[in-house]
Short mmCIF file of C-alpha atoms in Angstrom, two decimals:
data_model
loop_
_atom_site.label_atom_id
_atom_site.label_comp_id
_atom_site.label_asym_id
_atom_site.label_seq_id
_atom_site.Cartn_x
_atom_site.Cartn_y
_atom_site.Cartn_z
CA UNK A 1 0.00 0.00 0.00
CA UNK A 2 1.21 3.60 -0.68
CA UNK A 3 -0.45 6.42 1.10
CA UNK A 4 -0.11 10.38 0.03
CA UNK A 5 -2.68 13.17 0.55
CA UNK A 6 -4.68 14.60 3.45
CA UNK A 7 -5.60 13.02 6.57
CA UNK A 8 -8.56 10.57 6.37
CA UNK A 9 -7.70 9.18 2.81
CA UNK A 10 -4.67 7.47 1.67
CA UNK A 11 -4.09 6.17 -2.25
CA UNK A 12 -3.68 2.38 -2.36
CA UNK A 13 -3.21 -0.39 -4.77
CA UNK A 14 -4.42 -4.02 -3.61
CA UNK A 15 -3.48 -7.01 -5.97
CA UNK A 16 -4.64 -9.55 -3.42
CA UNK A 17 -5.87 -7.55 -0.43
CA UNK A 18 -3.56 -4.32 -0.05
CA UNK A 19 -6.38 -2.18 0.34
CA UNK A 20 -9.08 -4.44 2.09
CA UNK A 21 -6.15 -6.17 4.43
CA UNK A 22 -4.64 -2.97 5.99
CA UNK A 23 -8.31 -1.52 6.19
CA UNK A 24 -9.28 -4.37 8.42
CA UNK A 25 -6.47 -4.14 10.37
CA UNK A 26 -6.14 -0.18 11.09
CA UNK A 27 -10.33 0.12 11.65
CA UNK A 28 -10.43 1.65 8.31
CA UNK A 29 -12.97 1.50 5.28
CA UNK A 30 -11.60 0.13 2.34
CA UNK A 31 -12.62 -0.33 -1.26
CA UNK A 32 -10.68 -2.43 -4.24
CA UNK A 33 -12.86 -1.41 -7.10
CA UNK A 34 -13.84 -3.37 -10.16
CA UNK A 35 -10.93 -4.58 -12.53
CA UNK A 36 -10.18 -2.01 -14.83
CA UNK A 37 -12.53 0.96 -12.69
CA UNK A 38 -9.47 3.13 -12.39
CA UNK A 39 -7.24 3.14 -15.35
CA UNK A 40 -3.70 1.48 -15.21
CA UNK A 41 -2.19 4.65 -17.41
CA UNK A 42 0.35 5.63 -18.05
CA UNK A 43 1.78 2.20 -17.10
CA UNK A 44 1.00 -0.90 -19.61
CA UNK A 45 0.50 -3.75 -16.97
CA UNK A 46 -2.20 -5.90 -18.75
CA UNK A 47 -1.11 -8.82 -16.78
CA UNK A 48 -0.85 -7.23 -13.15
CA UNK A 49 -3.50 -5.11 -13.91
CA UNK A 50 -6.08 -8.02 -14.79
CA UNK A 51 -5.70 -8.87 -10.38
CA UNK A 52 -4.31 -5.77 -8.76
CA UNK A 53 -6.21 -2.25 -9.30
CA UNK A 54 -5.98 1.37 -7.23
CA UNK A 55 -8.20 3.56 -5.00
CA UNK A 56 -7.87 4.32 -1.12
CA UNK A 57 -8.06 3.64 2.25
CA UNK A 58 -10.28 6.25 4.19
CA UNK A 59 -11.73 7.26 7.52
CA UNK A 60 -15.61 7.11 5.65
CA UNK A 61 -17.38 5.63 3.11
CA UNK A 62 -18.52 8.76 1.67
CA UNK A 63 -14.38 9.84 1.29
CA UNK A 64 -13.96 6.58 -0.49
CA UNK A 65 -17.18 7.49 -2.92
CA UNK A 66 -15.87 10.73 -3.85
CA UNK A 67 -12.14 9.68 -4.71
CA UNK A 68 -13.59 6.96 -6.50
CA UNK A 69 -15.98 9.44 -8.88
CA UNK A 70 -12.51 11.65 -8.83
CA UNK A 71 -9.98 9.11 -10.37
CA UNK A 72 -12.67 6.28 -11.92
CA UNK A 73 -12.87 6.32 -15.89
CA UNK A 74 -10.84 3.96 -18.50
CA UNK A 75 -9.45 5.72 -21.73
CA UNK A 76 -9.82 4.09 -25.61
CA UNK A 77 -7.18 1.73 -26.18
CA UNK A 78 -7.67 0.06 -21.94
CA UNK A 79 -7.81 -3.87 -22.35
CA UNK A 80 -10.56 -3.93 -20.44
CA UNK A 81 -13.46 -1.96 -18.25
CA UNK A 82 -16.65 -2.67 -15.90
CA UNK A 83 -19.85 -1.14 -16.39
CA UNK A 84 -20.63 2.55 -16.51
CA UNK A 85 -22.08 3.70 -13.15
CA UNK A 86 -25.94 4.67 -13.31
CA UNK A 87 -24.65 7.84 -11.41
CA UNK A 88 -22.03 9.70 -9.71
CA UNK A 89 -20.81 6.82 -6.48
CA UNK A 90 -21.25 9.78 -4.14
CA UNK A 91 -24.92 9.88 -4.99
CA UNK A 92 -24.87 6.04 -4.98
CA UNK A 93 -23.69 5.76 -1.35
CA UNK A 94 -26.49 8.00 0.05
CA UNK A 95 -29.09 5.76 -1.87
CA UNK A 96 -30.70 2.83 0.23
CA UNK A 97 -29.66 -0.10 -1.14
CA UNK A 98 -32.68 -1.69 -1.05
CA UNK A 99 -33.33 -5.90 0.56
CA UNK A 100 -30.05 -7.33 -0.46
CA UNK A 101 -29.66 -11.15 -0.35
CA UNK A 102 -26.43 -11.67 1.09
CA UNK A 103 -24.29 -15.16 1.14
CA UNK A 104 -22.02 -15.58 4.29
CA UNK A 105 -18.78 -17.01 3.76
CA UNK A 106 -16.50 -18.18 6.85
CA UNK A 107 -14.88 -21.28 5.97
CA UNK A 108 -12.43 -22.21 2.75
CA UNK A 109 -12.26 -25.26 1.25
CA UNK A 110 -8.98 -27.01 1.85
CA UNK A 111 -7.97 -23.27 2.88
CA UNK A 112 -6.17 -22.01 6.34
CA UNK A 113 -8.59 -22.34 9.50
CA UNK A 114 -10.62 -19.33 10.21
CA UNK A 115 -9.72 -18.05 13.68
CA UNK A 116 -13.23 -17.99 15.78
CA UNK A 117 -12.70 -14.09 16.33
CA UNK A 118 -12.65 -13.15 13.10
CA UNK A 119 -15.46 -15.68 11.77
CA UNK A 120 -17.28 -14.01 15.01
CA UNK A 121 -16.75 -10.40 13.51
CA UNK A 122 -18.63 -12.06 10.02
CA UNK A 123 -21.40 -13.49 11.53
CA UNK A 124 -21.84 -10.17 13.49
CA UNK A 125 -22.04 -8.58 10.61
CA UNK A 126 -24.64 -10.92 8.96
CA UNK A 127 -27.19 -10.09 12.26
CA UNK A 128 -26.72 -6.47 11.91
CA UNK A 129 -27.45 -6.89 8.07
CA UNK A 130 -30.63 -9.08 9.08
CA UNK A 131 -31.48 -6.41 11.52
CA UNK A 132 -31.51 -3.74 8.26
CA UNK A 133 -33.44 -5.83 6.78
CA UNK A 134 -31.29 -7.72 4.21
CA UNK A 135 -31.42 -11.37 3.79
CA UNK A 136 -28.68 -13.70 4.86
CA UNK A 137 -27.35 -17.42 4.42
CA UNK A 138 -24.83 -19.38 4.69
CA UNK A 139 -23.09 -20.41 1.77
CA UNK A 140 -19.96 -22.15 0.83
CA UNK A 141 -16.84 -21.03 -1.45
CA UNK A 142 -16.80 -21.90 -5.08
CA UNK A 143 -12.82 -21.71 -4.72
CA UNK A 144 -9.79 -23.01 -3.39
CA UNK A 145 -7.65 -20.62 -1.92
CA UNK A 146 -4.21 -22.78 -3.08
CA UNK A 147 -5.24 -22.01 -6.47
CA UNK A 148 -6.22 -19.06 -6.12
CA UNK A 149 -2.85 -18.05 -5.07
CA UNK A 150 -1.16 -20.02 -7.41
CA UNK A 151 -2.79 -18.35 -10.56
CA UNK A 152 -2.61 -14.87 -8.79
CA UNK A 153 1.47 -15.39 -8.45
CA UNK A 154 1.95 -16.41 -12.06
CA UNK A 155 0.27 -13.00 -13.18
CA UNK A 156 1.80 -10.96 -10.55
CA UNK A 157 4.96 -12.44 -11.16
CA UNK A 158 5.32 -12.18 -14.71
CA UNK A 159 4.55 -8.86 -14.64
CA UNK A 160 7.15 -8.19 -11.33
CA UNK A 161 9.80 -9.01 -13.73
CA UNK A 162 8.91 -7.41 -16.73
CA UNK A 163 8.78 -4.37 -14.52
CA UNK A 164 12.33 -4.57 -13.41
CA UNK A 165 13.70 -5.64 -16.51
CA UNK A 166 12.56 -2.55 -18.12
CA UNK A 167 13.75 -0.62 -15.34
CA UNK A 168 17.58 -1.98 -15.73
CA UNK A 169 17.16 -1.72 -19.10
CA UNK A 170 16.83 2.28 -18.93
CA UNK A 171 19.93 2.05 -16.40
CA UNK A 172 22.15 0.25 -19.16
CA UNK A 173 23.06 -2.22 -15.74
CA UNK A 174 22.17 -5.58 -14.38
CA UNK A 175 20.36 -5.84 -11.18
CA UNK A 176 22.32 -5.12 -7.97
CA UNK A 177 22.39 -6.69 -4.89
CA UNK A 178 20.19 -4.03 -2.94
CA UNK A 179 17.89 -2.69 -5.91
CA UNK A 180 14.79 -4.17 -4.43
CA UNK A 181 13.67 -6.05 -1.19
CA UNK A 182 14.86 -9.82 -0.04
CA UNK A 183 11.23 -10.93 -0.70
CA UNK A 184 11.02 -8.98 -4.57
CA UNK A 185 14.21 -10.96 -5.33
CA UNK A 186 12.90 -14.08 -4.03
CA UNK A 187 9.71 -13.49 -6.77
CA UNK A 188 12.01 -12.15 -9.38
CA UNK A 189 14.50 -15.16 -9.13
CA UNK A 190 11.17 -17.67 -9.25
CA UNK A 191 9.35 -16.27 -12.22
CA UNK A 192 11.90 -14.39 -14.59
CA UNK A 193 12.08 -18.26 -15.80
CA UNK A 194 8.50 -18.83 -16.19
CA UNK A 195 7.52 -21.02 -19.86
CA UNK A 196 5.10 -18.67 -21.72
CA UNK A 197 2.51 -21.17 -21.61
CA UNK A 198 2.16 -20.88 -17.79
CA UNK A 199 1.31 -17.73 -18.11
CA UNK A 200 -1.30 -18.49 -20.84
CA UNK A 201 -2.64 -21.72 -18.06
CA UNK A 202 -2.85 -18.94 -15.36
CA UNK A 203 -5.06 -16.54 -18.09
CA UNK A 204 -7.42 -19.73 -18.21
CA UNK A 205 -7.54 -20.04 -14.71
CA UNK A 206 -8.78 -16.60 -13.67
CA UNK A 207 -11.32 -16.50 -16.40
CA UNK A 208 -12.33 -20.13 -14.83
CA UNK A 209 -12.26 -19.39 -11.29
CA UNK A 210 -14.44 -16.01 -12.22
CA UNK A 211 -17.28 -18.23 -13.88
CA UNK A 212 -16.90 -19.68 -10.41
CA UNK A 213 -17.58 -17.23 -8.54
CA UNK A 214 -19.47 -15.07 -10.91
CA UNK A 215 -22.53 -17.86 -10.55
CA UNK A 216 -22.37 -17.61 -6.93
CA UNK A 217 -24.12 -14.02 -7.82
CA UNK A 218 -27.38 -15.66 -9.29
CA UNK A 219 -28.40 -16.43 -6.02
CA UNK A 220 -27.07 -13.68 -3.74
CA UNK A 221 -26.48 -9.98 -3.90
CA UNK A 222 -23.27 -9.57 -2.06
CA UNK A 223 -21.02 -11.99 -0.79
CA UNK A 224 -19.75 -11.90 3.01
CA UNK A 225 -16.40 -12.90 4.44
CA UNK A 226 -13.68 -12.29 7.41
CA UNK A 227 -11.12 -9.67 5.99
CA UNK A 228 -8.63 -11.51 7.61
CA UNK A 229 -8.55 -15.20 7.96
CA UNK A 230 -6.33 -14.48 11.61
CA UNK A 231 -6.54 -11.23 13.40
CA UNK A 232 -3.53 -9.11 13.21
CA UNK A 233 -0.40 -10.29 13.16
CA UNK A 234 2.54 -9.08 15.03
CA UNK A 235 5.34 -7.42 13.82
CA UNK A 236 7.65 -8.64 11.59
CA UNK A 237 5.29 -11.37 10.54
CA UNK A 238 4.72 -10.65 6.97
CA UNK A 239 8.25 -8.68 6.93
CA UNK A 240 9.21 -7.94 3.21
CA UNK A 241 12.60 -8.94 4.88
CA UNK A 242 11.87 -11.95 6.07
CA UNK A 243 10.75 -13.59 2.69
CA UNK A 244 10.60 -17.24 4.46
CA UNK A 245 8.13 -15.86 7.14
CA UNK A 246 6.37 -13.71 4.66
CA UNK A 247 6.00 -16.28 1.86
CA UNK A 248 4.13 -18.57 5.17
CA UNK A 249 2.22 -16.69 6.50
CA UNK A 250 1.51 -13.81 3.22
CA UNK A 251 -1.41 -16.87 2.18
CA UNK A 252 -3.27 -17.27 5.52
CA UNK A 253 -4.10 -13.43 5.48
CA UNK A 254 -5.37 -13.06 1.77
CA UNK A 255 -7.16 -15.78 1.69
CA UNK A 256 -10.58 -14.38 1.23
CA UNK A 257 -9.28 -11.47 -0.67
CA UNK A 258 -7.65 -12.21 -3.37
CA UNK A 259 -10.54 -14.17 -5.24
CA UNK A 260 -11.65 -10.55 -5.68
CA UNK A 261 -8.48 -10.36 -7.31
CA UNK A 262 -8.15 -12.80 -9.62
CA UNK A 263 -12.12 -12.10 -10.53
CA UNK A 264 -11.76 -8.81 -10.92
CA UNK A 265 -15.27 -8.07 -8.81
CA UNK A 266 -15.28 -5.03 -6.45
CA UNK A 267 -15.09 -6.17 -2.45
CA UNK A 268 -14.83 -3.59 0.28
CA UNK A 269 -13.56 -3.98 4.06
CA UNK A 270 -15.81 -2.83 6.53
CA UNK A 271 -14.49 -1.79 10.18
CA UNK A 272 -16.63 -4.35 12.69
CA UNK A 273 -15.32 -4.76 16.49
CA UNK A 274 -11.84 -5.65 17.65
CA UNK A 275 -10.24 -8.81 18.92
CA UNK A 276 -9.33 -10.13 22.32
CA UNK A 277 -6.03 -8.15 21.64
CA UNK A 278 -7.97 -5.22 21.16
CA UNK A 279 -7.07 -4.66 17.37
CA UNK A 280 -9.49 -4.00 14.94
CA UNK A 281 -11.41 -6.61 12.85
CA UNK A 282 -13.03 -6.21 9.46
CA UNK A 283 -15.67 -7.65 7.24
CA UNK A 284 -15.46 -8.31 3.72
CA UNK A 285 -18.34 -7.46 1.21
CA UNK A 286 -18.02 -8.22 -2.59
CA UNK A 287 -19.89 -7.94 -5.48
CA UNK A 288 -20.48 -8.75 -8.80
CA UNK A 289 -17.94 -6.99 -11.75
CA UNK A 290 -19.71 -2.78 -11.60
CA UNK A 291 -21.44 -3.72 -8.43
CA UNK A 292 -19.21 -0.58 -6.40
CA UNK A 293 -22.77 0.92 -5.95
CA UNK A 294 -24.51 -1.38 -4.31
CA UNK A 295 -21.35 -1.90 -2.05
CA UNK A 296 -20.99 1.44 -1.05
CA UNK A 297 -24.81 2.10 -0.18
CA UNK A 298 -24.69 -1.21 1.90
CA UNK A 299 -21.17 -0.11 3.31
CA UNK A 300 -22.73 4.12 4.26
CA UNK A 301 -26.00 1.91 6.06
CA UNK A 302 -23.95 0.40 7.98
CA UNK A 303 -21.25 2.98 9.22
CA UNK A 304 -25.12 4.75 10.31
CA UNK A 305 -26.00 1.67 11.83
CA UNK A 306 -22.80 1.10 13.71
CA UNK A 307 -20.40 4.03 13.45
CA UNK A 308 -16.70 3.08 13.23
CA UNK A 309 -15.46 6.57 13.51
CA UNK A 310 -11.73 8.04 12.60
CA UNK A 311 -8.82 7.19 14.30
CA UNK A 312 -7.22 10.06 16.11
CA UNK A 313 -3.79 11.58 15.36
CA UNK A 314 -2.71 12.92 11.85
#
């Protein structure tokens, strides 16, 4: 995540939970918007860009709504882009968003165990939306998280090198020792040998695992996770540093984010409670590819319904 501009709203990019992940764990409102919502230019990254796109972390949901009408629009010649808006998302967050039927989400298939806190926060969530009025049930994942990842990194990857390649190309030198971080050099060592025709597998993938998903949204609205698998972690624990610990443990905390990733759909973390620790917990909302309105209309009911508030300090 990179952050510039006023306090209460901080530019992001999230290709498998950037935004939505650091959101949940400051008490923060975050939004990854549909694939292709904000436009990669000036930078051609058709490959990153399919999973990873940009917007903000904010203090409110109206802050995210207005940034979002600010920098959203694709230009001719963008590989791809969602649906137009019916109007401005600032106007679309104060609208009601109607009886949503929502499909709650706390376990993965073959995935990392869902600590009890965070599934807690979920199913919290899922009263407060019954309370409102929505309609909830459980539902299971049309995913695997492993493969998931695995088609995410091949994309990601291909791209991470491309990037630096071009970069040492313009200085006229190889790569030095301390260019970029232990854990980029891990991922540039891995994939700068990747065979073409993984990278065509992992194209396939995506577009398969979004059919997935995508028919999970005949039957519900919105779709409702954990942000986090595991509450906060401590320090050091997903250290850029440290690519051993990071390349453990990096998994566990996207797991129910970066679906939204390799789909391309919109998901937004919602502030809900705090842990034992006393850290903040979030809940994940997603929709299907456009769906940013509906998300942030359900998203402003709720911060009415149970304000999160702004964290103090600058």
């Amino acid at each position: 995540m990179r952050t510039a501009g006023p306090r209460g709203r901080r530019h992001a990019s999230d290709g498998g939970g950037s935004i939505r992940i650091p959101a949940a764990a400051c008490g923060l409102f975050g939004l990854k918007p549909s694939r292709g919502r904000v436009t990669p230019a000036p930078r051609p990254t058709t490959l990153s860009g399919l999973v990873s796109g940009h917007h903000a972390v904010t203090t409110s949901v109206r802050d995210s709504a207005l940034l979002l009408d600010v920098a959203e629009g694709s230009l001719p010649g963008d590989a791809y882009a969602p649906p137009r808006p019916a109007a401005p998302f600032a106007e679309l967050a104060r609208r009601d968003p109607g009886r949503l039927r929502i499909g709650l989400l706390t376990a993965l298939p073959d995935g990392p165990g869902t600590h009890p806190e965070c599934a807690g926060a979920a199913r919290a969530a899922a009263l407060l939306c019954e309370r409102l009025g929505h309609v909830v049930a459980e539902t299971t994942a049309p995913y695997r998280p492993d493969d998931v990842a695995r088609t995410s990194g091949v994309l990601m990857g291909a791209d991470l090198v491309a990037q630096i390649d071009a970069r040492l190309a313009l200085l006229g030198r190889p790569l030095a020792d301390d260019d970029i971080e232990p854990f980029t050099r891990v991922l540039y060592d891995t994939y700068r040998a990747l065979p073409a025709a993984d990278v065509s597998r992992a194209l396939r993938r995506a577009q398969e695992i979004g059919w997935r998903v995508g028919a999970a949204f005949a039957a519900y609205d919105v779709l409702l996770t954990p942000t986090l698998a595991r509450p906060t972690p401590r320090l050091g624990v997903l250290d850029t540093a440290d690519p051993e610990s990071l390349y453990r443990h990096a998994s566990v905390y996207s797991a129910f984010t970066s679906v939204h990733n390799v789909t391309g759909m919109p998901a937004m973390s919602v502030p809900f409670g705090h842990d034992s620790a006393g850290l903040p917990l979030g809940v994940q909302f997603a929709a299907p590819l456009g769906g940013e309105g509906t998300l942030l209309a359900l998203a402003a009911q709720l911060e009415r319904a149970a304000p999160w508030g702004s964290p103090p300090g600058p």
